[in-house]
CSV table of C-alpha atoms in Angstrom, one decimal:
chain,number,residue,atom,x,y,z
Y,14,MET,CA,0.0,0.0,0.0
Y,15,ILE,CA,2.7,2.4,1.0
Y,16,LEU,CA,4.6,1.7,-2.3
Y,17,THR,CA,1.4,2.1,-4.3
Y,18,LYS,CA,0.7,5.5,-2.7
Y,19,LYS,CA,4.3,6.7,-3.4
Y,20,PHE,CA,4.0,5.5,-7.0
Y,21,ASN,CA,0.8,7.4,-7.6
Y,22,THR,CA,2.2,10.5,-5.9
Y,23,LEU,CA,5.2,10.3,-8.3
Y,24,ILE,CA,2.9,10.0,-11.3
Y,25,LEU,CA,0.9,13.0,-10.2
Y,26,PHE,CA,4.0,15.0,-9.7
Y,27,LEU,CA,5.4,14.1,-13.2
Y,28,PHE,CA,2.1,14.9,-14.8
Y,29,ALA,CA,1.9,18.3,-13.1
Y,30,PHE,CA,5.5,19.0,-14.1
Y,31,VAL,CA,4.9,18.1,-17.7
Y,32,ASN,CA,1.7,20.2,-17.8
Y,33,GLY,CA,3.5,23.1,-16.3
Y,34,VAL,CA,6.4,22.9,-18.8
Y,35,HIS,CA,3.9,22.5,-21.6
Y,36,ALA,CA,1.9,25.5,-20.4
Y,37,TRP,CA,5.1,27.6,-20.1
Y,38,GLN,CA,6.3,26.6,-23.6
Y,39,SER,CA,2.8,27.1,-25.1
Y,40,ASN,CA,3.1,30.8,-24.1
Y,41,LEU,CA,6.5,31.3,-25.6
Y,42,PRO,CA,5.7,31.5,-29.4
Y,43,SER,CA,3.9,34.8,-29.0
Y,44,ILE,CA,7.1,36.3,-27.6
Y,45,THR,CA,9.4,38.2,-30.1
Y,46,TYR,CA,13.0,37.1,-29.6
Y,47,MET,CA,14.5,38.5,-32.8
Y,48,ARG,CA,14.1,41.6,-34.9
Y,49,PHE,CA,14.9,41.9,-38.6
Y,50,ASP,CA,15.6,44.9,-40.8
Y,51,GLY,CA,17.6,45.9,-43.9
Y,52,PRO,CA,19.2,49.0,-45.3
Y,53,GLY,CA,16.7,50.9,-47.4
Y,54,LEU,CA,14.0,48.3,-46.9
Y,55,LEU,CA,10.6,49.7,-46.1
Y,56,VAL,CA,8.1,48.0,-43.8
Y,57,GLY,CA,6.1,46.7,-46.8
Y,58,GLN,CA,9.2,45.1,-48.3
Y,59,MET,CA,9.6,42.5,-45.6
Y,60,LYS,CA,6.9,40.0,-44.7
Y,61,GLU,CA,6.7,38.0,-41.4
Y,62,THR,CA,4.4,35.1,-40.8
Y,63,GLN,CA,4.1,32.6,-37.8
Y,64,ASN,CA,3.0,29.0,-37.8
Y,65,GLY,CA,3.5,27.4,-34.4
Y,66,LEU,CA,7.1,27.5,-33.4
Y,67,LEU,CA,8.2,28.5,-37.0
Y,68,VAL,CA,8.3,32.2,-37.9
Y,69,THR,CA,9.0,32.8,-41.6
Y,70,VAL,CA,10.5,36.2,-42.7
Y,71,VAL,CA,10.4,36.8,-46.5
Y,72,THR,CA,12.5,39.7,-47.8
Y,73,ALA,CA,13.5,41.2,-51.2
Y,74,GLY,CA,16.8,42.8,-50.3
Y,75,GLY,CA,20.1,41.0,-49.9
Y,76,PHE,CA,21.4,42.7,-46.7
Y,77,ILE,CA,19.5,41.6,-43.6
Y,78,GLY,CA,20.0,42.8,-40.1
Y,79,ILE,CA,19.4,40.2,-37.3
Y,80,HIS,CA,19.1,41.7,-33.8
Y,81,PRO,CA,18.2,40.0,-30.5
Y,82,THR,CA,15.3,41.8,-28.7
Y,83,SER,CA,15.3,42.8,-25.1
Y,84,VAL,CA,13.2,39.7,-24.3
Y,85,LEU,CA,16.0,37.4,-25.5
Y,86,ASN,CA,18.6,39.5,-23.6
Y,87,ASN,CA,16.5,39.3,-20.3
Y,88,LEU,CA,16.2,35.5,-20.6
Y,89,SER,CA,19.8,34.9,-21.5
Y,90,ASP,CA,20.2,32.7,-18.5
Y,91,LYS,CA,17.5,30.3,-19.7
Y,92,ILE,CA,17.6,30.5,-23.5
Y,93,TYR,CA,20.1,31.2,-26.3
Y,94,TYR,CA,20.1,31.5,-30.1
Y,95,ARG,CA,22.1,29.9,-32.9
Y,96,ALA,CA,22.0,31.1,-36.6
Y,97,TYR,CA,23.0,29.1,-39.6
Y,98,PHE,CA,22.3,28.8,-43.3
Y,99,ASN,CA,20.1,26.1,-45.0
Y,100,GLY,CA,18.7,24.5,-41.8
Y,101,GLY,CA,16.9,21.2,-41.7
Y,102,GLY,CA,14.4,19.7,-39.2
Y,103,LEU,CA,12.2,21.6,-36.8
Y,104,HIS,CA,12.2,20.0,-33.3
Y,105,ASN,CA,15.5,18.4,-32.7
Y,106,ASP,CA,18.9,20.0,-33.3
Y,107,SER,CA,20.4,16.6,-34.0
Y,108,ASN,CA,18.3,16.4,-37.1
Y,109,GLN,CA,19.8,19.5,-38.7
Y,110,THR,CA,21.5,18.9,-42.0
Y,111,LYS,CA,23.9,21.0,-44.1
Y,112,LYS,CA,24.3,23.5,-41.3
Y,113,LYS,CA,26.7,26.4,-41.8
Y,114,GLN,CA,27.1,28.9,-39.0
Y,115,THR,CA,26.6,32.5,-39.8
Y,116,GLY,CA,29.1,33.8,-37.3
Y,117,LEU,CA,26.6,36.3,-35.8
Y,118,PRO,CA,27.8,37.7,-32.5
Y,119,ALA,CA,25.7,37.7,-29.3
Y,120,GLN,CA,24.4,41.1,-30.0
Y,121,GLY,CA,23.4,40.2,-33.6
Y,122,GLY,CA,24.6,41.7,-36.9
Y,123,GLN,CA,24.1,41.9,-40.6
Y,124,ILE,CA,24.3,39.1,-43.3
Y,125,TYR,CA,23.9,39.0,-47.0
Y,126,LEU,CA,21.5,36.6,-48.7
Y,127,LYS,CA,21.6,35.7,-52.4
Y,128,VAL,CA,18.4,35.1,-54.2
Y,129,ASN,CA,16.8,31.9,-52.9
Y,130,ASP,CA,19.2,31.8,-50.0
Y,131,GLU,CA,17.7,31.2,-46.5
Y,132,VAL,CA,19.1,31.5,-43.0
Y,133,PHE,CA,17.7,30.0,-39.8
Y,134,VAL,CA,17.9,31.4,-36.3
Y,135,ASP,CA,17.0,28.9,-33.6
Y,136,ILE,CA,16.0,29.9,-30.0
Y,137,LEU,CA,17.0,27.0,-27.7
Y,138,ASP,CA,16.4,26.1,-24.0
Y,139,LYS,CA,19.7,26.0,-22.2
Y,140,GLN,CA,18.8,23.2,-19.9
Y,141,THR,CA,17.1,20.8,-22.2
Y,142,ASN,CA,18.6,22.2,-25.5
Y,143,THR,CA,15.1,21.9,-27.0
Y,144,LEU,CA,13.7,24.3,-29.6
Y,145,VAL,CA,11.7,27.2,-28.3
Y,146,LYS,CA,11.2,29.1,-31.6
Y,147,ARG,CA,12.8,29.0,-35.1
Y,148,TYR,CA,13.1,32.0,-37.4
Y,149,GLU,CA,13.4,31.2,-41.1
Y,150,ILE,CA,14.6,34.2,-43.2
Y,151,LYS,CA,14.2,33.8,-47.0
Y,152,ARG,CA,15.3,36.1,-49.8
Y,153,ILE,CA,13.0,35.1,-52.6
Y,154,ARG,CA,13.2,36.0,-56.3
Y,155,ILE,CA,10.8,38.7,-57.2
Y,156,ILE,CA,10.1,39.8,-60.8
Y,157,PRO,CA,8.2,43.0,-61.7
Y,158,LYS,CA,4.9,42.3,-63.5
Y,159,ILE,CA,4.8,44.6,-66.5
Y,160,THR,CA,1.7,45.1,-68.5
Y,161,LEU,CA,1.7,46.8,-71.9
Y,162,SER,CA,-1.5,48.7,-72.6
Y,163,HIS,CA,-2.6,50.8,-75.6
Y,164,LYS,CA,-3.4,54.4,-74.7
Y,165,HIS,CA,-6.4,54.6,-77.0
Y,166,ASP,CA,-7.7,51.1,-76.1
Y,167,GLU,CA,-8.0,50.5,-72.3
Y,168,HIS,CA,-9.1,46.9,-72.9
Y,169,LYS,CA,-6.1,46.0,-75.0
Y,170,THR,CA,-3.4,44.9,-72.6
Y,171,LEU,CA,-0.6,42.5,-72.7
Y,172,VAL,CA,1.3,41.0,-69.7
Y,173,LEU,CA,5.0,40.8,-70.6
Y,174,PRO,CA,6.3,37.3,-69.9
Y,175,SER,CA,8.8,36.8,-67.1
Y,176,HIS,CA,11.2,34.0,-66.5
Y,177,ALA,CA,12.9,33.0,-63.2
Y,178,GLY,CA,16.0,32.1,-65.1
Y,179,GLY,CA,16.4,35.5,-66.6
Y,180,SER,CA,15.9,34.3,-70.2
Y,181,SER,CA,14.5,36.7,-72.9
Y,182,SER,CA,11.0,36.8,-74.4
Y,183,GLU,CA,9.5,38.6,-77.4
Y,184,VAL,CA,6.3,40.4,-78.0
Y,185,MET,CA,4.8,42.0,-81.1
Y,186,VAL,CA,3.2,45.5,-81.2
Y,187,ALA,CA,1.2,47.1,-84.0
Y,188,PRO,CA,2.7,50.2,-85.7
Y,189,GLY,CA,1.4,53.6,-84.7
Y,190,ASP,CA,0.2,52.6,-81.3
Y,191,GLU,CA,1.1,54.7,-78.3
Y,192,VAL,CA,1.8,52.2,-75.6
Y,193,GLN,CA,2.0,52.5,-71.8
Y,194,PHE,CA,4.1,50.2,-69.6
Y,195,ASN,CA,2.5,49.7,-66.1
Y,196,ILE,CA,3.9,48.0,-63.0
Y,197,THR,CA,1.6,45.6,-61.3
Y,198,SER,CA,2.5,45.2,-57.6
Y,199,GLY,CA,3.1,41.6,-56.4
Y,200,GLU,CA,1.2,39.9,-53.6
Y,201,ASN,CA,4.1,40.0,-51.1
Y,202,PHE,CA,5.6,43.4,-51.5
Y,203,LYS,CA,4.6,46.9,-52.2
Y,204,GLY,CA,6.4,50.1,-53.0
Y,205,LEU,CA,9.5,48.5,-54.6
Y,206,GLU,CA,11.2,50.6,-57.2
Y,207,VAL,CA,11.8,49.3,-60.6
Y,208,GLU,CA,14.7,50.2,-62.9
Y,209,TYR,CA,14.5,49.7,-66.7
Y,210,THR,CA,16.5,50.3,-69.8
Y,211,LEU,CA,14.8,50.7,-73.2
Y,212,VAL,CA,17.2,50.3,-76.1
Y,213,ASN,CA,16.3,51.0,-79.8
Y,214,LEU,CA,18.3,48.3,-81.5
Y,215,LYS,CA,18.3,50.1,-84.8
Y,216,THR,CA,19.7,53.4,-83.6
Y,217,LYS,CA,21.4,52.0,-80.4
Y,218,ARG,CA,19.8,54.9,-78.4
Y,219,SER,CA,18.8,53.9,-74.9
Y,220,GLU,CA,16.8,55.4,-72.0
Y,221,TYR,CA,17.3,54.4,-68.3
Y,222,ARG,CA,15.0,55.3,-65.5
Y,223,ILE,CA,14.0,54.3,-62.0
Y,224,ILE,CA,10.3,54.4,-61.3
Y,225,ASP,CA,7.8,53.1,-58.7
Y,226,THR,CA,4.4,53.5,-60.5
Y,227,GLY,CA,4.7,53.1,-64.2
Y,228,PHE,CA,6.5,54.0,-67.4
Y,229,ALA,CA,5.9,57.2,-69.4
Y,230,PRO,CA,3.9,56.6,-72.6
Y,231,PHE,CA,6.1,55.6,-75.5
Y,232,ARG,CA,5.4,56.0,-79.2
Y,233,LEU,CA,7.5,53.2,-80.6
Y,234,LEU,CA,8.7,53.5,-84.1
Y,235,ALA,CA,7.3,51.2,-86.7
Y,236,ASN,CA,9.4,48.5,-88.2
Y,237,THR,CA,11.8,48.7,-85.3
Y,238,GLU,CA,13.0,46.3,-82.6
Y,239,TYR,CA,13.5,47.4,-79.0
Y,240,GLU,CA,15.1,45.6,-76.0
Y,241,LEU,CA,13.5,46.3,-72.6
Y,242,ARG,CA,15.5,45.3,-69.6
Y,243,TYR,CA,13.9,45.7,-66.2
Y,244,ASN,CA,14.2,44.5,-62.6
Y,245,TYR,CA,13.5,45.6,-59.0
Y,246,VAL,CA,16.2,47.9,-57.7
Y,247,ASP,CA,16.6,45.6,-54.7
Y,248,GLN,CA,17.3,42.6,-57.0
Y,249,GLN,CA,19.9,43.4,-59.5
Y,250,GLU,CA,20.2,39.6,-60.1
Y,251,SER,CA,16.7,39.2,-61.5
Y,252,VAL,CA,17.0,41.2,-64.7
Y,253,GLN,CA,14.3,40.4,-67.3
Y,254,THR,CA,14.8,41.0,-71.0
Y,255,VAL,CA,11.9,41.4,-73.4
Y,256,TYR,CA,12.3,42.2,-77.1
Y,257,ILE,CA,9.5,44.3,-78.4
Y,258,ARG,CA,9.1,44.1,-82.2
Y,259,VAL,CA,7.0,46.8,-83.7
Y,260,LYS,CA,5.4,45.6,-86.9
Y,261,PRO,CA,6.0,47.7,-90.1
Y,262,TYR,CA,3.3,49.7,-91.8
Y,263,TRP,CA,1.9,48.1,-95.0
Y,264,TYR,CA,4.1,50.3,-97.1
Y,265,GLN,CA,7.3,49.2,-95.2
Y,266,SER,CA,7.0,45.6,-96.1
Y,267,ILE,CA,9.5,43.8,-98.3
Y,268,ILE,CA,6.8,43.1,-100.9
Y,269,THR,CA,5.9,46.8,-101.0
Y,270,TYR,CA,9.5,47.8,-101.4
Y,271,ALA,CA,9.9,45.2,-104.2
Y,272,ILE,CA,6.8,46.5,-106.0
Y,273,LEU,CA,8.0,50.1,-105.5
Y,274,ILE,CA,11.5,49.4,-106.8
Y,275,THR,CA,10.0,47.5,-109.8
Y,276,VAL,CA,7.7,50.5,-110.6
Y,277,VAL,CA,10.5,53.0,-110.2
Y,278,VAL,CA,12.8,50.8,-112.4
Y,279,ALA,CA,10.0,50.4,-115.0
Y,280,ILE,CA,9.3,54.2,-115.0
Y,281,GLY,CA,13.0,54.9,-115.3
Y,282,PHE,CA,13.4,52.4,-118.1
Y,283,LEU,CA,10.4,54.0,-119.9
Y,284,LEU,CA,11.8,57.5,-119.4
Y,285,VAL,CA,15.2,56.4,-120.7
Y,286,THR,CA,13.6,54.7,-123.6
Y,287,LEU,CA,11.6,57.7,-124.5
Y,288,PHE,CA,14.6,59.9,-124.1
Y,289,LEU,CA,16.7,57.7,-126.3
Y,290,ARG,CA,14.0,57.5,-128.9
Y,291,ASN,CA,13.6,61.3,-129.0
Y,292,LYS,CA,17.3,61.6,-129.2
Y,293,ILE,CA,17.5,59.1,-132.0
Y,294,ARG,CA,14.7,60.8,-133.8
Y,295,SER,CA,16.3,64.2,-133.3
Y,296,SER,CA,19.6,62.7,-134.5
Y,297,GLU,CA,17.9,61.1,-137.5
Y,298,LYS,CA,16.3,64.4,-138.4
Y,299,LYS,CA,19.5,66.2,-138.1
Y,300,GLN,CA,21.3,63.5,-140.1
Y,301,LYS,CA,18.6,63.7,-142.8
Y,302,LYS,CA,18.9,67.4,-142.9
Y,303,LEU,CA,22.6,67.3,-143.3
Y,304,GLU,CA,22.3,64.5,-145.9
Y,305,THR,CA,19.8,66.6,-147.8
Y,306,ALA,CA,22.1,69.6,-147.7
Y,307,ALA,CA,25.0,67.5,-148.9
Y,308,ILE,CA,22.9,66.1,-151.8
Y,309,ARG,CA,21.8,69.6,-152.6
Y,310,LEU,CA,25.4,70.8,-152.8
Y,311,GLN,CA,26.3,67.7,-154.8
Y,312,SER,CA,23.5,68.4,-157.2
Y,313,LEU,CA,24.8,71.9,-157.7
Y,314,LEU,CA,28.1,70.4,-158.8
Y,315,ASN,CA,26.6,68.3,-161.5
Y,316,PRO,CA,25.3,71.2,-163.7
Y,317,HIS,CA,28.7,72.9,-163.2
Y,318,PHE,CA,30.5,69.7,-164.2
Y,319,THR,CA,28.1,69.3,-167.2
Y,320,PHE,CA,28.7,72.8,-168.3
Y,321,ASN,CA,32.4,72.4,-168.3
Y,322,ALA,CA,32.2,69.1,-170.2
Y,323,LEU,CA,29.9,70.6,-172.9
Y,324,SER,CA,32.4,73.6,-173.2
Y,325,SER,CA,35.2,71.1,-173.8
Y,326,ILE,CA,33.1,69.3,-176.6
Y,327,GLN,CA,32.4,72.7,-178.1
Y,328,GLY,CA,36.0,73.6,-178.1
Y,329,LEU,CA,36.9,70.3,-180.0
Y,330,MET,CA,34.3,70.9,-182.6
Y,331,ASN,CA,35.4,74.5,-183.2
Y,332,THR,CA,38.9,73.3,-183.9
Y,333,ASP,CA,37.6,70.7,-186.4
Y,334,ARG,CA,38.5,67.8,-184.1
Y,335,ILE,CA,35.3,66.0,-184.9
Y,336,ASP,CA,36.5,62.4,-184.1
Y,337,GLU,CA,37.9,63.5,-180.8
Y,338,ALA,CA,34.6,65.4,-180.0
Y,339,ASN,CA,32.6,62.3,-180.8
Y,340,ASN,CA,34.8,60.1,-178.6
Y,341,TYR,CA,34.6,62.8,-175.9
Y,342,LEU,CA,30.8,62.9,-176.2
Y,343,GLN,CA,30.6,59.1,-175.9
Y,344,GLU,CA,32.9,59.0,-172.8
Y,345,PHE,CA,31.0,62.0,-171.3
Y,346,SER,CA,27.6,60.1,-171.8
Y,347,SER,CA,29.0,57.1,-169.9
Y,348,LEU,CA,30.3,59.4,-167.1
Y,349,LEU,CA,27.1,61.3,-167.0
Y,350,ARG,CA,25.1,58.1,-166.5
Y,351,GLN,CA,27.3,57.1,-163.6
Y,352,THR,CA,27.1,60.5,-162.1
Y,353,LEU,CA,23.3,60.6,-162.3
Y,354,ALA,CA,23.1,57.1,-160.7
Y,355,ASN,CA,25.1,58.2,-157.7
Y,356,ASN,CA,23.5,61.6,-157.4
Y,357,GLN,CA,21.2,60.7,-154.5
Y,358,HIS,CA,23.9,59.0,-152.5
Y,359,VAL,CA,26.0,61.1,-150.1
Y,360,PHE,CA,28.8,58.6,-150.1
Y,361,ASN,CA,30.3,56.4,-152.8
Y,362,SER,CA,32.9,53.7,-152.6
Y,363,LEU,CA,36.4,54.9,-153.3
Y,364,ASP,CA,37.0,52.5,-156.2
Y,365,ARG,CA,33.9,53.7,-158.0
Y,366,GLU,CA,34.7,57.3,-157.3
Y,367,LEU,CA,38.2,56.8,-158.7
Y,368,GLU,CA,36.8,55.1,-161.8
Y,369,MET,CA,34.5,58.0,-162.5
Y,370,MET,CA,37.5,60.4,-162.1
Y,371,ARG,CA,39.5,58.3,-164.5
Y,372,MET,CA,36.8,58.8,-167.1
Y,373,TYR,CA,36.6,62.5,-166.4
Y,374,VAL,CA,40.4,62.9,-166.6
Y,375,LYS,CA,40.5,60.9,-169.8
Y,376,LEU,CA,38.0,63.3,-171.3
Y,377,GLU,CA,39.9,66.3,-170.3
Y,378,ALA,CA,43.2,64.8,-171.6
Y,379,LEU,CA,41.5,64.4,-175.0
Y,380,ARG,CA,40.9,68.1,-175.0
Y,381,PHE,CA,44.1,69.5,-173.6
Y,382,ASN,CA,46.5,66.6,-174.4
Y,383,PHE,CA,48.2,66.4,-171.0
Y,384,SER,CA,49.6,63.1,-169.5
Y,385,TRP,CA,48.0,61.7,-166.3
Y,386,ASN,CA,48.2,58.7,-163.9
Y,387,PHE,CA,46.5,57.3,-160.8
Y,388,ASP,CA,48.7,55.9,-158.0
Y,389,ILE,CA,46.8,53.8,-155.5
Y,390,SER,CA,48.6,52.4,-152.4
Y,391,PRO,CA,48.1,48.6,-152.0
Y,392,GLU,CA,47.6,49.2,-148.3
Y,393,LEU,CA,44.2,50.7,-149.0
Y,394,ASN,CA,41.2,48.5,-149.5
Y,395,ILE,CA,39.5,51.0,-151.8
Y,396,SER,CA,36.4,48.9,-152.3
Y,397,ASN,CA,35.6,49.1,-148.5
Y,398,ILE,CA,36.3,52.8,-148.1
Y,399,GLU,CA,33.5,55.4,-148.8
Y,400,ILE,CA,34.1,59.1,-149.5
Y,401,PRO,CA,31.6,61.8,-150.4
Y,402,THR,CA,30.4,61.5,-154.0
Y,403,LEU,CA,32.1,63.8,-156.5
Y,404,LEU,CA,34.4,65.3,-153.9
Y,405,LEU,CA,37.4,64.9,-156.1
Y,406,GLN,CA,35.8,66.3,-159.3
Y,407,PRO,CA,36.0,70.0,-158.5
Y,408,LEU,CA,39.7,69.7,-157.5
Y,409,ILE,CA,40.6,67.8,-160.8
Y,410,GLU,CA,38.5,70.3,-162.7
Y,411,ASN,CA,40.4,73.3,-161.3
Y,412,SER,CA,43.7,71.6,-161.8
Y,413,VAL,CA,42.9,71.1,-165.5
Y,414,LYS,CA,41.3,74.4,-166.1
Y,415,HIS,CA,43.8,76.6,-164.2
Y,416,GLY,CA,47.0,74.6,-164.2
Y,417,LEU,CA,47.2,72.3,-167.3
Y,418,SER,CA,45.0,73.9,-170.0
Y,419,LYS,CA,47.9,76.1,-171.2
Y,420,LEU,CA,50.7,73.5,-170.9
Y,421,GLY,CA,49.5,71.2,-173.7
Y,422,ASP,CA,51.5,68.0,-173.9
Y,423,LYS,CA,53.8,69.3,-171.2
Y,424,GLY,CA,51.1,69.1,-168.6
Y,425,GLU,CA,51.2,66.3,-166.0
Y,426,LEU,CA,48.4,65.3,-163.6
Y,427,SER,CA,48.7,62.8,-160.8
Y,428,VAL,CA,46.0,61.5,-158.4
Y,429,ILE,CA,47.6,59.7,-155.4
Y,430,CYS,CA,45.9,57.7,-152.7
Y,431,LYS,CA,48.1,56.7,-149.8
Y,432,MET,CA,48.2,56.0,-146.1
Y,433,SER,CA,48.9,58.8,-143.7
Y,434,SER,CA,51.4,58.7,-140.8
Y,435,LYS,CA,48.5,59.2,-138.5
Y,436,LYS,CA,46.4,56.2,-137.3
Y,437,ASP,CA,43.3,55.3,-139.4
Y,438,THR,CA,44.0,58.2,-141.7
Y,439,PHE,CA,44.6,58.3,-145.5
Y,440,VAL,CA,45.3,61.1,-148.0
Y,441,ILE,CA,44.2,61.8,-151.6
Y,442,VAL,CA,46.4,64.2,-153.5
Y,443,VAL,CA,45.5,65.9,-156.8
Y,444,GLU,CA,48.9,67.2,-158.2
Y,445,ASP,CA,49.8,69.0,-161.4
Y,446,ASN,CA,52.9,70.8,-162.7
Y,447,GLY,CA,51.1,74.0,-163.5
Y,448,THR,CA,50.8,77.1,-161.4
Y,449,TRP,CA,47.3,78.2,-160.5
Y,450,VAL,CA,45.9,80.3,-157.7
Y,451,SER,CA,43.1,78.6,-155.8
Y,452,ASN,CA,40.2,80.9,-155.2
Y,453,ASN,CA,38.0,79.6,-152.4
Y,454,SER,CA,35.3,81.9,-153.5
Y,455,GLY,CA,35.1,80.3,-156.9
Y,456,TYR,CA,32.0,78.3,-157.6
Y,457,GLY,CA,33.4,74.8,-157.6
Y,458,LEU,CA,35.8,75.2,-154.7
Y,459,SER,CA,33.3,77.2,-152.6
Y,460,LEU,CA,30.8,74.3,-153.0
Y,461,THR,CA,33.5,71.8,-152.1
Y,462,PHE,CA,34.5,73.6,-148.8
Y,463,GLU,CA,30.8,73.9,-147.9
Y,464,ARG,CA,30.3,70.2,-148.6
Y,465,ILE,CA,33.3,69.3,-146.4
Y,466,LEU,CA,31.9,71.4,-143.6
Y,467,THR,CA,28.5,69.7,-143.9
Y,468,ILE,CA,30.1,66.2,-144.0
Y,469,ASN,CA,32.1,67.0,-140.9
Y,470,LYS,CA,28.9,67.8,-139.0
Y,471,MET,CA,27.4,64.5,-140.1
Y,472,THR,CA,30.3,62.4,-138.9
Y,473,LYS,CA,31.3,63.2,-135.3
Y,474,ASP,CA,34.5,61.0,-135.0
Y,475,ARG,CA,35.7,61.5,-138.6
Y,476,LYS,CA,36.9,64.7,-140.3
Y,477,ILE,CA,38.0,65.8,-143.7
Y,478,GLU,CA,40.5,68.6,-144.3
Y,479,LEU,CA,41.4,70.3,-147.6
Y,480,ASP,CA,44.8,72.0,-148.0
Y,481,PHE,CA,46.9,73.4,-150.9
Y,482,ASP,CA,50.6,73.2,-151.5
Y,483,LYS,CA,52.1,75.5,-154.3
Y,484,LYS,CA,55.9,75.0,-153.7
Y,485,SER,CA,56.3,73.0,-156.8
Y,486,GLY,CA,53.3,73.1,-159.1
Y,487,THR,CA,50.0,72.8,-157.3
Y,488,LYS,CA,48.8,70.1,-154.8
Y,489,ALA,CA,45.3,69.8,-153.5
Y,490,ILE,CA,45.5,67.6,-150.5
Y,491,LEU,CA,42.4,65.9,-149.0
Y,492,THR,CA,43.1,64.3,-145.6
Y,493,PHE,CA,40.5,61.9,-144.2
Y,494,HIS,CA,41.1,61.8,-140.4
Y,495,ASN,CA,40.1,58.7,-138.5
Y,496,TRP,CA,38.3,57.4,-141.6
Y,497,LEU,CA,39.5,53.8,-141.6
Y,498,ASN,CA,38.2,52.7,-138.2
Y,499,ASN,CA,34.5,52.8,-139.4
């Protein structure tokens, strides 16, 4: 009986002790043992929640101040605290894993937390080493929620995507829209400042600002790409990058540019074609006019040549040289037919022109009895060379009339065709041993000089020159510059 009573008394004592300890510990969680702050952090930027013995403190900033309160200091003989990173179990210190002491002094201090880091502060009973309260301080990653709204359309909004890993995203915006970037406050924190940088990737111009409410309205340029980088000022590590592509206007598309270029090229080609056609027509009209003038001058030579030939025939008949006159008349008729056949052609081949001149010189030699010869250089392909029709006739006529008519059988006439020392140039020389004074105002020679001037206007790259040399006899020199390259 005595042992039974003692045993019951011991049980009651233990029960009362346990209930007393439990009652004492049940009142402890409401007591604040630690105080937390951070440089620059406002009250709304640090959240504290309690669940039994666990108090969770969530913060955005990296520097956290951990300070024992006066309660902890007053109970320093009964309880103490221990701070460490990445704590494990809740009730038993022996179950803690991956502990790393923070090195906080007894009076507390400041530590730095990276994003997603956490530190534990355990309040422990000195006698039993049991957990009285645990503080868990977390620095969580926070990303600003940015919405893009069109100024003229309140219902048209777009939430810019965000990524915890900091990867980039891309959004499309219609051209011409004035857009507004707004900051949507998160559930845990309010009043955090946001910094952003908007870069025009085409011009490389950028704008940097720190704001706490929203962006100023932007009129983004069409057909342009922008890079928007933004983050909370308290979390430089959580930078978000969004590429904003502003669509081009319809007239800025590649197809429009291609059509426009095609139209411009077509119009340019048409204008060039019309210009060239007008130029060709103008050139043809000018050429036709010059050819008409050359033929007119040439036709004026024919009556002059005919008149001289008839005068020669009359002279033969007056001197009773009837047979010679008949022969002359026959040769003249053949020459006249060839002359009339080429009358409408500005140019004639050199071989035909020389053949006509041989017939003419032969007729004049019958009248005045002078000797003559034609010397043609073998270097010249006279069948492929063209010269103005009847250009040589006035020169030969003047040579016979003014230089050889009085010399009789002592007269000598030479027609020489040879290459010049200049490139692509040849010379025709009408030479006699008489002495006559050239009169440029004379009918035949004046027409010849006028014809040469007209021909030179017709041929841009080619040129004809007529010179006279009277050192020994008389030489009429026709130089055809740059005549053999055409």
